[in-house]
Coordinates of C-alpha atoms in Angstrom, one line a residue:
Chain D
M1 CA -26.2 26.7 43.0
S2 CA -24.9 30.2 42.6
F3 CA -24.9 32.7 45.4
A4 CA -22.5 35.1 47.0
L5 CA -21.2 34.6 50.5
P6 CA -19.5 37.0 52.7
I7 CA -15.8 36.7 53.1
F8 CA -15.0 34.2 55.9
Q9 CA -12.1 32.6 57.3
L10 CA -11.5 28.9 57.3
S11 CA -8.8 27.2 59.1
F12 CA -7.6 23.6 58.9
A13 CA -8.0 23.3 62.6
R14 CA -11.7 24.1 62.1
I15 CA -12.2 21.2 59.7
G16 CA -10.2 18.7 61.6
L17 CA -6.8 18.9 60.1
G18 CA -5.1 19.7 63.4
S19 CA -3.8 16.1 63.7
L20 CA -2.0 16.3 60.4
P21 CA 1.6 17.2 59.9
L22 CA 0.1 20.2 58.2
R23 CA 1.0 22.7 60.8
T24 CA 0.2 25.7 58.7
R25 CA -3.1 27.4 59.3
L26 CA -4.4 28.2 56.0
S27 CA -7.3 30.4 55.5
A28 CA -9.5 30.5 52.5
R29 CA -11.3 33.5 51.2
M30 CA -14.1 32.4 49.1
T31 CA -15.6 35.1 46.9
G32 CA -17.8 35.2 43.9
P33 CA -20.7 33.1 42.7
G34 CA -18.6 30.2 41.7
D35 CA -16.9 29.5 44.9
M36 CA -19.6 27.3 46.3
D37 CA -20.4 25.5 43.1
S38 CA -20.3 21.7 43.1
P39 CA -17.5 19.9 41.4
E40 CA -19.9 19.0 38.7
D41 CA -20.8 22.7 38.2
R42 CA -17.2 23.6 38.0
A43 CA -16.5 20.8 35.5
R44 CA -19.3 22.1 33.4
V45 CA -17.9 25.6 33.5
D46 CA -14.4 24.5 32.6
A47 CA -15.8 22.3 29.8
A48 CA -17.7 25.2 28.4
L49 CA -14.5 27.3 28.5
I50 CA -12.6 24.7 26.6
R51 CA -15.3 24.5 24.0
R52 CA -15.0 28.2 23.5
M53 CA -11.2 27.8 23.3
A54 CA -11.7 25.3 20.6
G55 CA -13.4 28.1 18.6
G56 CA -10.4 30.4 19.1
D57 CA -11.8 32.4 22.1
R58 CA -8.8 33.7 24.0
D59 CA -11.0 35.2 26.6
A60 CA -12.0 31.7 27.5
L61 CA -8.4 30.7 27.8
A62 CA -7.9 33.7 30.2
E63 CA -10.8 32.5 32.3
L64 CA -9.6 28.9 32.4
Y65 CA -6.2 30.2 33.4
D66 CA -7.7 32.0 36.3
N67 CA -9.6 28.9 37.4
L68 CA -6.8 26.4 37.1
S69 CA -3.4 28.0 37.1
R70 CA -3.0 28.2 40.9
P71 CA -3.2 24.4 41.7
L72 CA -1.4 23.6 38.5
Y73 CA 1.5 25.9 39.3
A74 CA 1.5 24.7 42.9
T75 CA 1.7 21.1 41.7
A76 CA 4.5 21.8 39.2
R77 CA 6.5 23.8 41.7
H78 CA 6.1 21.2 44.4
I79 CA 7.3 18.4 42.0
L80 CA 10.2 20.4 40.6
N81 CA 11.0 22.5 43.6
D82 CA 11.9 25.2 41.1
A83 CA 9.7 28.3 40.4
A84 CA 11.1 29.0 36.9
E85 CA 10.7 25.5 35.7
A86 CA 7.2 25.4 37.2
Q87 CA 6.3 28.5 35.2
D88 CA 7.6 26.9 32.0
V89 CA 5.5 23.8 32.7
V90 CA 2.3 25.7 33.4
H91 CA 2.9 27.8 30.3
D92 CA 3.4 24.7 28.2
V93 CA 0.3 23.1 29.7
F94 CA -2.0 26.0 28.9
L95 CA -0.7 26.2 25.4
S96 CA -1.3 22.5 25.0
L97 CA -4.9 23.0 26.3
W98 CA -5.3 25.9 23.8
E99 CA -4.0 23.9 20.9
N100 CA -5.8 20.7 21.7
A101 CA -9.1 22.1 23.0
S102 CA -11.0 20.6 20.1
S103 CA -9.9 17.1 21.2
F104 CA -11.3 17.5 24.7
D105 CA -14.1 15.1 25.6
S106 CA -15.9 15.9 28.8
G107 CA -17.3 12.4 28.8
R108 CA -13.8 11.0 29.5
G109 CA -13.0 13.2 32.5
A110 CA -13.1 16.7 33.8
A111 CA -10.9 19.5 32.4
F112 CA -9.3 19.9 35.8
S113 CA -8.2 16.2 35.8
W114 CA -6.9 16.6 32.2
A115 CA -4.9 19.7 33.1
V116 CA -3.5 18.2 36.3
T117 CA -2.4 15.1 34.4
L118 CA -0.7 17.2 31.8
T119 CA 1.0 19.3 34.4
R120 CA 2.1 16.3 36.6
N121 CA 3.4 14.4 33.6
R122 CA 5.4 17.3 32.2
A123 CA 6.9 18.2 35.6
I124 CA 7.8 14.6 36.2
D125 CA 9.4 14.3 32.8
R126 CA 11.5 17.3 33.6
L127 CA 12.4 15.9 36.9
R128 CA 13.5 12.6 35.4
T129 CA 15.6 14.3 32.8
R130 CA 17.7 16.2 35.2
S131 CA 21.2 14.9 35.2
N132 CA 21.5 15.2 38.9
R133 CA 18.2 13.4 39.4
A134 CA 19.0 11.6 42.6
R135 CA 20.1 14.7 44.4
L136 CA 17.2 16.8 43.1
L137 CA 14.7 14.1 44.1
G138 CA 15.9 14.2 47.5
N139 CA 15.6 18.0 47.6
S140 CA 12.3 18.2 45.9
I141 CA 10.4 15.8 48.1
P142 CA 10.4 17.1 51.6
D143 CA 9.3 14.6 54.2
D144 CA 6.0 16.4 54.9
L145 CA 5.6 17.5 51.3
G146 CA 5.8 21.1 52.3
Y147 CA 2.6 21.3 54.3
G148 CA 4.6 22.7 57.2
E149 CA 6.1 25.5 55.2
E150 CA 4.9 28.8 54.0
P151 CA 5.0 28.8 50.2
A152 CA 7.4 31.4 49.0
E153 CA 5.0 33.2 46.8
A154 CA 1.8 32.5 48.6
G155 CA 1.2 35.4 50.9
G156 CA -1.7 37.5 52.1
S157 CA -4.9 37.3 50.2
A158 CA -3.5 34.9 47.5
K159 CA -2.8 32.3 50.1
A160 CA -6.3 32.7 51.4
E161 CA -8.0 32.1 48.1
L162 CA -8.1 28.3 48.1
G163 CA -11.4 26.9 47.0
D164 CA -13.7 24.6 48.8
R165 CA -12.5 21.7 46.7
A166 CA -8.9 22.2 47.9
V167 CA -10.1 22.3 51.4
A168 CA -12.1 19.2 51.0
V169 CA -9.2 17.3 49.5
R170 CA -6.8 18.4 52.2
S171 CA -9.3 17.4 54.8
A172 CA -10.0 14.0 53.3
L173 CA -6.3 13.3 52.9
A174 CA -5.7 14.3 56.5
E175 CA -8.1 11.7 57.6
L176 CA -6.1 8.9 56.1
P177 CA -3.6 6.9 58.1
P178 CA -0.2 8.6 57.8
D179 CA 1.3 5.6 55.9
Q180 CA -1.4 5.9 53.3
Q181 CA -1.0 9.6 53.1
K182 CA 2.7 9.2 52.5
A183 CA 2.2 6.6 49.9
L184 CA -0.3 8.8 48.0
E185 CA 1.9 11.9 48.3
L186 CA 4.9 10.1 46.9
A187 CA 2.9 8.4 44.2
F188 CA 1.6 11.7 43.0
F189 CA 4.4 14.2 43.5
S190 CA 7.6 12.3 43.5
G191 CA 7.9 10.8 40.1
L192 CA 9.3 7.7 41.7
T193 CA 8.4 4.2 40.5
Q194 CA 6.6 1.6 42.7
K195 CA 10.0 0.1 43.6
E196 CA 11.6 3.4 44.4
I197 CA 8.7 4.4 46.6
A198 CA 9.0 1.0 48.4
E199 CA 12.8 1.6 48.9
K200 CA 12.3 5.1 50.1
L201 CA 9.7 4.0 52.7
S202 CA 11.6 0.8 53.4
E203 CA 8.5 -1.3 52.8
P204 CA 7.8 -4.3 50.6
I205 CA 6.4 -3.3 47.2
G206 CA 3.2 -5.3 47.8
T207 CA 2.6 -3.2 50.9
I208 CA 3.1 0.0 49.0
K209 CA 0.6 -1.1 46.3
A210 CA -1.9 -2.0 49.0
R211 CA -1.5 1.3 50.7
I212 CA -1.9 3.3 47.5
R213 CA -5.1 1.3 46.7
R214 CA -6.6 1.6 50.1
G215 CA -5.7 5.3 50.4
L216 CA -7.0 6.3 47.1
L217 CA -10.3 4.5 47.7
K218 CA -10.7 6.1 51.1
L219 CA -9.9 9.5 49.6
R220 CA -12.6 8.9 46.9
D221 CA -15.2 7.9 49.5
A222 CA -14.3 10.8 51.8
L223 CA -14.6 13.3 49.0
A224 CA -17.9 11.9 48.0
N225 CA -19.2 12.6 51.4
R226 CA -17.8 16.1 51.6
L227 CA -18.7 17.4 48.2
Chain B
M1 CA -17.2 -6.9 38.2
I2 CA -13.9 -5.6 39.3
D3 CA -11.8 -7.7 41.7
D4 CA -9.3 -6.5 44.3
R5 CA -6.3 -7.2 42.0
Q6 CA -7.9 -5.1 39.2
E7 CA -8.7 -2.3 41.6
E8 CA -5.2 -2.3 42.9
L9 CA -3.8 -2.0 39.3
A10 CA -6.4 0.6 38.5
S11 CA -5.2 2.7 41.5
L12 CA -1.6 2.3 40.4
H13 CA -2.5 3.2 36.8
A14 CA -4.3 6.3 38.1
F15 CA -0.8 7.5 39.2
G16 CA 1.0 6.3 36.1
L17 CA 2.9 3.7 38.2
L18 CA 2.3 0.7 36.0
E19 CA 5.2 -0.3 33.8
G20 CA 6.2 -2.9 31.3
A21 CA 4.3 -6.1 31.0
E22 CA 2.1 -5.2 33.9
L23 CA 1.0 -2.0 32.1
E24 CA 0.4 -3.9 28.8
Q25 CA -1.7 -6.5 30.5
F26 CA -3.8 -4.0 32.4
V27 CA -4.4 -1.8 29.3
A28 CA -5.5 -5.0 27.5
Q29 CA -7.9 -5.7 30.3
M30 CA -9.3 -2.2 30.1
R31 CA -10.0 -2.5 26.4
G32 CA -12.6 -5.2 27.0
N33 CA -13.9 -3.9 30.3
P34 CA -15.9 -0.6 30.3
E35 CA -16.5 -0.8 34.0
L36 CA -12.7 -1.0 34.6
R37 CA -12.2 2.0 32.3
R38 CA -14.7 4.0 34.3
R39 CA -13.1 2.9 37.5
V40 CA -9.7 4.1 36.3
A41 CA -11.2 7.4 35.2
E42 CA -12.8 7.8 38.6
L43 CA -9.6 7.1 40.5
R44 CA -7.6 9.3 38.2
A45 CA -9.9 12.2 39.0
V46 CA -9.5 11.5 42.7
A47 CA -5.7 11.4 42.2
A48 CA -5.8 14.6 40.3
G49 CA -7.4 16.2 43.3
L50 CA -4.2 15.7 45.2
A51 CA -2.9 18.7 43.2
H52 CA -4.8 20.8 45.8
T53 CA -2.6 19.4 48.5
A54 CA 0.5 20.9 47.1
P55 CA 1.8 23.9 49.1
D56 CA -0.2 26.9 47.8
A57 CA 1.7 29.0 45.4
E58 CA 0.4 31.8 43.3
P59 CA 1.9 32.0 39.8
P60 CA 3.4 35.3 38.9
A61 CA 1.1 37.7 37.0
A62 CA 3.6 37.8 34.1
L63 CA 2.9 34.1 33.5
K64 CA -0.7 34.7 32.4
A65 CA 0.4 37.4 30.0
R66 CA 3.0 35.1 28.6
V67 CA 0.5 32.3 28.2
L68 CA -2.0 34.6 26.4
A69 CA 0.7 36.1 24.2
S70 CA 1.9 32.6 23.2
A71 CA -1.7 31.5 22.4
A72 CA -2.2 34.7 20.4
S73 CA 0.9 34.1 18.4
R74 CA 0.0 30.4 17.8
A75 CA -3.5 31.5 16.8
A76 CA -2.1 34.1 14.4
A77 CA 0.4 31.7 13.0
A78 CA -2.1 29.0 12.3
P79 CA -5.7 30.4 12.3
L80 CA -6.9 27.7 10.0
L81 CA -5.6 24.8 12.1
R82 CA -8.4 25.0 14.6
F83 CA -10.9 22.3 13.5
P84 CA -13.7 20.4 15.1
A85 CA -12.6 17.2 16.8
W86 CA -13.7 15.0 14.0
V87 CA -11.6 16.9 11.4
P88 CA -8.3 15.3 12.3
W89 CA -9.9 11.9 12.2
A90 CA -11.5 12.6 8.9
L91 CA -8.2 13.9 7.5
A92 CA -6.5 10.8 8.9
A93 CA -9.1 8.6 7.3
C94 CA -8.7 10.5 4.0
L95 CA -5.0 10.1 4.2
A96 CA -5.3 6.4 5.0
I97 CA -7.6 6.0 2.0
A98 CA -5.3 8.0 -0.2
V99 CA -2.3 6.0 1.0
A100 CA -4.3 2.8 0.4
W101 CA -5.4 4.0 -3.0
T102 CA -1.9 5.1 -3.9
G103 CA -0.5 1.8 -2.7
R104 CA -3.2 -0.1 -4.7
Q105 CA -2.4 2.0 -7.8
Y106 CA 1.3 1.5 -7.3
S107 CA 0.7 -2.2 -6.9
D108 CA -1.6 -2.3 -9.9
M109 CA 0.8 -0.2 -12.0
R110 CA 3.7 -2.4 -11.0
A111 CA 1.6 -5.5 -11.9
A112 CA 0.6 -3.8 -15.1
N113 CA 4.1 -2.8 -15.8
A114 CA 5.3 -6.3 -15.2
S115 CA 2.5 -7.6 -17.4
L116 CA 3.4 -5.1 -20.1
A117 CA 7.0 -6.1 -19.8
D118 CA 6.0 -9.7 -20.2
E119 CA 3.8 -8.9 -23.1
K120 CA 6.6 -6.9 -24.7
R121 CA 9.0 -9.8 -24.2
I122 CA 6.5 -12.2 -25.7
A123 CA 5.8 -9.8 -28.6
E124 CA 9.5 -9.4 -29.3
Q125 CA 9.8 -13.2 -29.3
A126 CA 6.8 -13.4 -31.5
L127 CA 8.2 -10.7 -33.8
A128 CA 11.6 -12.5 -34.0
L129 CA 9.7 -15.8 -34.7
T130 CA 7.6 -14.1 -37.3
R131 CA 10.6 -12.6 -39.0
A132 CA 12.3 -16.0 -39.0
Q133 CA 9.1 -17.5 -40.4
L134 CA 8.8 -14.8 -43.0
D135 CA 12.4 -15.3 -44.1
E136 CA 11.7 -19.1 -44.3
A137 CA 8.5 -18.3 -46.1
K138 CA 10.4 -16.1 -48.5
R139 CA 12.9 -18.8 -49.0
L140 CA 10.2 -21.3 -49.5
V141 CA 8.4 -19.0 -52.0
T142 CA 11.6 -18.6 -53.9
E143 CA 12.2 -22.3 -53.9
S144 CA 8.6 -22.9 -54.7
S145 CA 8.8 -20.4 -57.5
R146 CA 11.8 -22.1 -58.8
Q147 CA 10.2 -25.5 -58.5
V148 CA 7.0 -24.1 -60.1
A149 CA 9.1 -22.8 -62.9
E150 CA 10.8 -26.1 -63.3
L151 CA 7.6 -28.0 -63.0
S152 CA 6.0 -25.6 -65.4
T153 CA 8.8 -26.2 -67.8
K154 CA 8.5 -30.0 -67.2
L155 CA 4.8 -29.8 -67.5
K156 CA 5.1 -27.8 -70.6
D157 CA 7.5 -30.3 -72.0
E158 CA 5.4 -33.1 -70.8
G159 CA 2.3 -31.4 -72.2
D160 CA 4.1 -30.9 -75.4
L161 CA 5.2 -34.5 -75.4
A162 CA 1.7 -35.6 -74.6
H163 CA 0.5 -33.8 -77.6
F164 CA 3.2 -35.3 -79.8
K165 CA 2.4 -38.3 -81.9
I166 CA 5.1 -40.9 -81.5
A167 CA 5.1 -44.1 -83.4
T168 CA 7.4 -47.0 -84.1
L169 CA 7.5 -48.4 -87.6
A170 CA 8.3 -52.0 -88.1
S171 CA 9.8 -53.7 -91.0
M172 CA 7.5 -55.2 -93.7
L173 CA 10.5 -56.5 -95.7
G174 CA 11.3 -60.2 -95.7
N175 CA 15.0 -59.5 -96.5
S176 CA 15.4 -56.8 -93.9
P177 CA 13.3 -57.8 -90.9
A178 CA 15.5 -55.8 -88.5
A179 CA 14.7 -52.5 -90.1
V180 CA 13.0 -50.1 -87.8
A181 CA 12.0 -46.5 -87.6
V182 CA 10.6 -44.0 -85.1
A183 CA 8.4 -41.1 -86.2
V184 CA 7.6 -38.2 -83.9
W185 CA 5.0 -35.6 -85.0
D186 CA 4.5 -32.2 -83.4
P187 CA 1.0 -31.2 -84.2
S188 CA 1.4 -27.6 -83.0
R189 CA 4.3 -27.0 -85.4
Q190 CA 3.0 -29.4 -88.0
R191 CA 6.5 -30.8 -88.3
G192 CA 8.0 -34.2 -87.5
V193 CA 11.2 -36.2 -87.1
L194 CA 11.8 -39.6 -88.6
S195 CA 14.7 -41.8 -87.5
V196 CA 15.4 -44.9 -89.5
S197 CA 18.0 -47.7 -88.8
K198 CA 19.0 -51.0 -90.3
L199 CA 17.2 -50.2 -93.5
P200 CA 19.1 -51.0 -96.7
P201 CA 19.6 -48.1 -99.1
A202 CA 17.1 -47.9 -101.9
A203 CA 18.1 -48.7 -105.5
S204 CA 19.4 -45.9 -107.6
Q205 CA 16.1 -45.3 -109.3
K206 CA 14.1 -45.6 -106.1
D207 CA 13.5 -43.5 -103.1
Y208 CA 11.9 -44.2 -99.8
Q209 CA 8.8 -42.1 -99.3
L210 CA 7.1 -41.3 -96.0
W211 CA 3.3 -41.3 -95.7
V212 CA 1.0 -40.2 -92.9
I213 CA -2.4 -41.8 -92.6
D214 CA -4.8 -39.2 -91.2
K215 CA -8.4 -40.3 -90.6
Q216 CA -9.7 -37.0 -91.9
Y217 CA -8.3 -37.8 -95.4
P218 CA -9.3 -40.8 -97.5
A219 CA -5.7 -41.3 -98.8
P220 CA -2.3 -41.2 -97.1
V221 CA -0.7 -37.8 -97.1
N222 CA 2.7 -37.4 -98.5
A223 CA 5.4 -36.4 -96.1
G224 CA 8.4 -36.5 -98.4
V225 CA 11.2 -38.8 -99.6
F226 CA 14.5 -39.6 -97.8
V227 CA 17.7 -41.3 -98.5
V228 CA 19.4 -43.9 -96.3
D229 CA 23.0 -43.5 -95.6
P230 CA 24.6 -46.6 -97.1
A231 CA 27.4 -46.6 -94.6
T232 CA 25.1 -46.9 -91.6
D233 CA 21.8 -48.0 -93.0
E234 CA 20.3 -45.0 -91.2
A235 CA 18.4 -41.9 -92.0
H236 CA 17.3 -38.9 -89.9
I237 CA 15.1 -36.4 -91.4
V238 CA 12.7 -33.6 -90.5
F239 CA 9.6 -33.8 -92.4
K240 CA 6.4 -31.9 -93.2
A241 CA 3.1 -33.2 -94.7
D242 CA 1.4 -31.8 -97.8
K243 CA -1.7 -31.3 -95.7
P244 CA -2.5 -30.2 -92.2
L245 CA -2.6 -33.2 -89.9
G246 CA -4.9 -33.5 -86.9
N247 CA -5.9 -37.0 -86.4
I248 CA -2.9 -39.3 -87.3
A249 CA -3.5 -43.0 -87.3
K250 CA -0.3 -44.4 -88.7
F251 CA 3.0 -43.7 -90.4
A252 CA 4.2 -45.7 -93.3
V253 CA 7.3 -45.8 -95.6
S254 CA 7.0 -47.1 -99.1
L255 CA 9.6 -47.7 -101.8
E256 CA 8.7 -45.4 -104.7
R257 CA 10.1 -44.0 -107.9
K258 CA 13.0 -41.6 -107.7
G259 CA 11.7 -38.2 -106.4
G260 CA 8.5 -39.6 -105.0
V261 CA 5.0 -39.9 -106.2
P262 CA 1.7 -38.0 -105.3
S263 CA 0.0 -41.2 -104.2
R264 CA 1.5 -44.4 -103.0
E265 CA 2.4 -46.8 -105.7
G266 CA 5.2 -49.0 -104.4
P267 CA 5.3 -51.5 -101.6
V268 CA 5.2 -50.5 -98.0
V269 CA 8.5 -51.3 -96.3
L270 CA 7.8 -49.8 -92.8
L271 CA 4.5 -49.4 -91.0
S272 CA 3.6 -48.2 -87.6
E273 CA 1.1 -50.0 -85.3

């Protein structure tokens, strides 16, 4: 599916995110033929770019950077709460993709998942090696995970250029019970262990495990219905 | 079939939250369960989608230039290191084979070296033994040669003796029955020895004369006259015959005229068997 749409505005309130602690009204400007592609189409495009990268095509790297750098940078910055370190992480991740492109197997997962996993792992590694880990953890994990804040660098048109995938995920997450949202957010962004998450939320560890499981499965089902 | 417990572990694994024994057990389960592996991959993709929920942040433009510059420098530094996915596995396999081959060679060479060392040790022992045996053989040869020489000498002597004609002559005299003589004849030299004892000396006009009876001659052959020492009644002479002797039958001593006679005339006083 490849067709152009006029620029339109999309607010979280319009897709049912008003009940979330996400108070910010984000608008998405969707431009270009790829914006309305399915996740499968995007995965195929990214896989093709990585195959070209494996052949030494730096233009393909530039395209992949354009496709993925924004969520990767946002993820690294949110985990580390540090723009400079987030840039280092994203830089290292794209170099790793460039150098290991030949080992990519699209049958084992999408390029996006691969890149996110690399980014998250590297960011968490950095987080865990900080000498003042405890203090930084406290600073880097805001209670509402930043949804209520305006990102420092996301202004104007850049902020508006979220894809439909991002909107879908946010919408699906917003539909989860708050305790499951919280468990997933901490599991993904905090770098905490199961035990640490349980302590932070003052819940038994078994409860945290169950919340993570139920939340992830609901998110999966919700995304399947939306995309 | 995936049960609730496995699904819970799969969810936690999608976030990298499993640790220690729990992680090891789950990874072991995944190895034998393709459906569980697919479930983990599916949940990991869902979890990765949470990256979209981070507060939006646009990376600075300089970051893209930095990434591309780094990639260019890496590509320029190692243009030949970009291989198809199977190449590292092939290289690893080759390396493993090479290591295995080298290890095998090393093991074989060590075994061969040990074997050669054993063989060398055995050879040295064999050499030392051979040298000892050679020395012993040389000693035996020397001893044998000496013995052979002695035996040869003995055999020669015995052979010579064997060829000798030895005879004992008994008294034929009534008044001197104890008279006795031994005659030894060497055929190779055609010479003999006669030893007489307890024989009374001959009268002044008489001589004892020795005769050799050879079957090839019709008459006894003269072997000379001899004188008995009156002090001892003995006589020891070396004698020769007037003719070549080859088939001696007997020796005889007769009492003849002084100086001897060509053919026996007087009485026989000593005669061999």
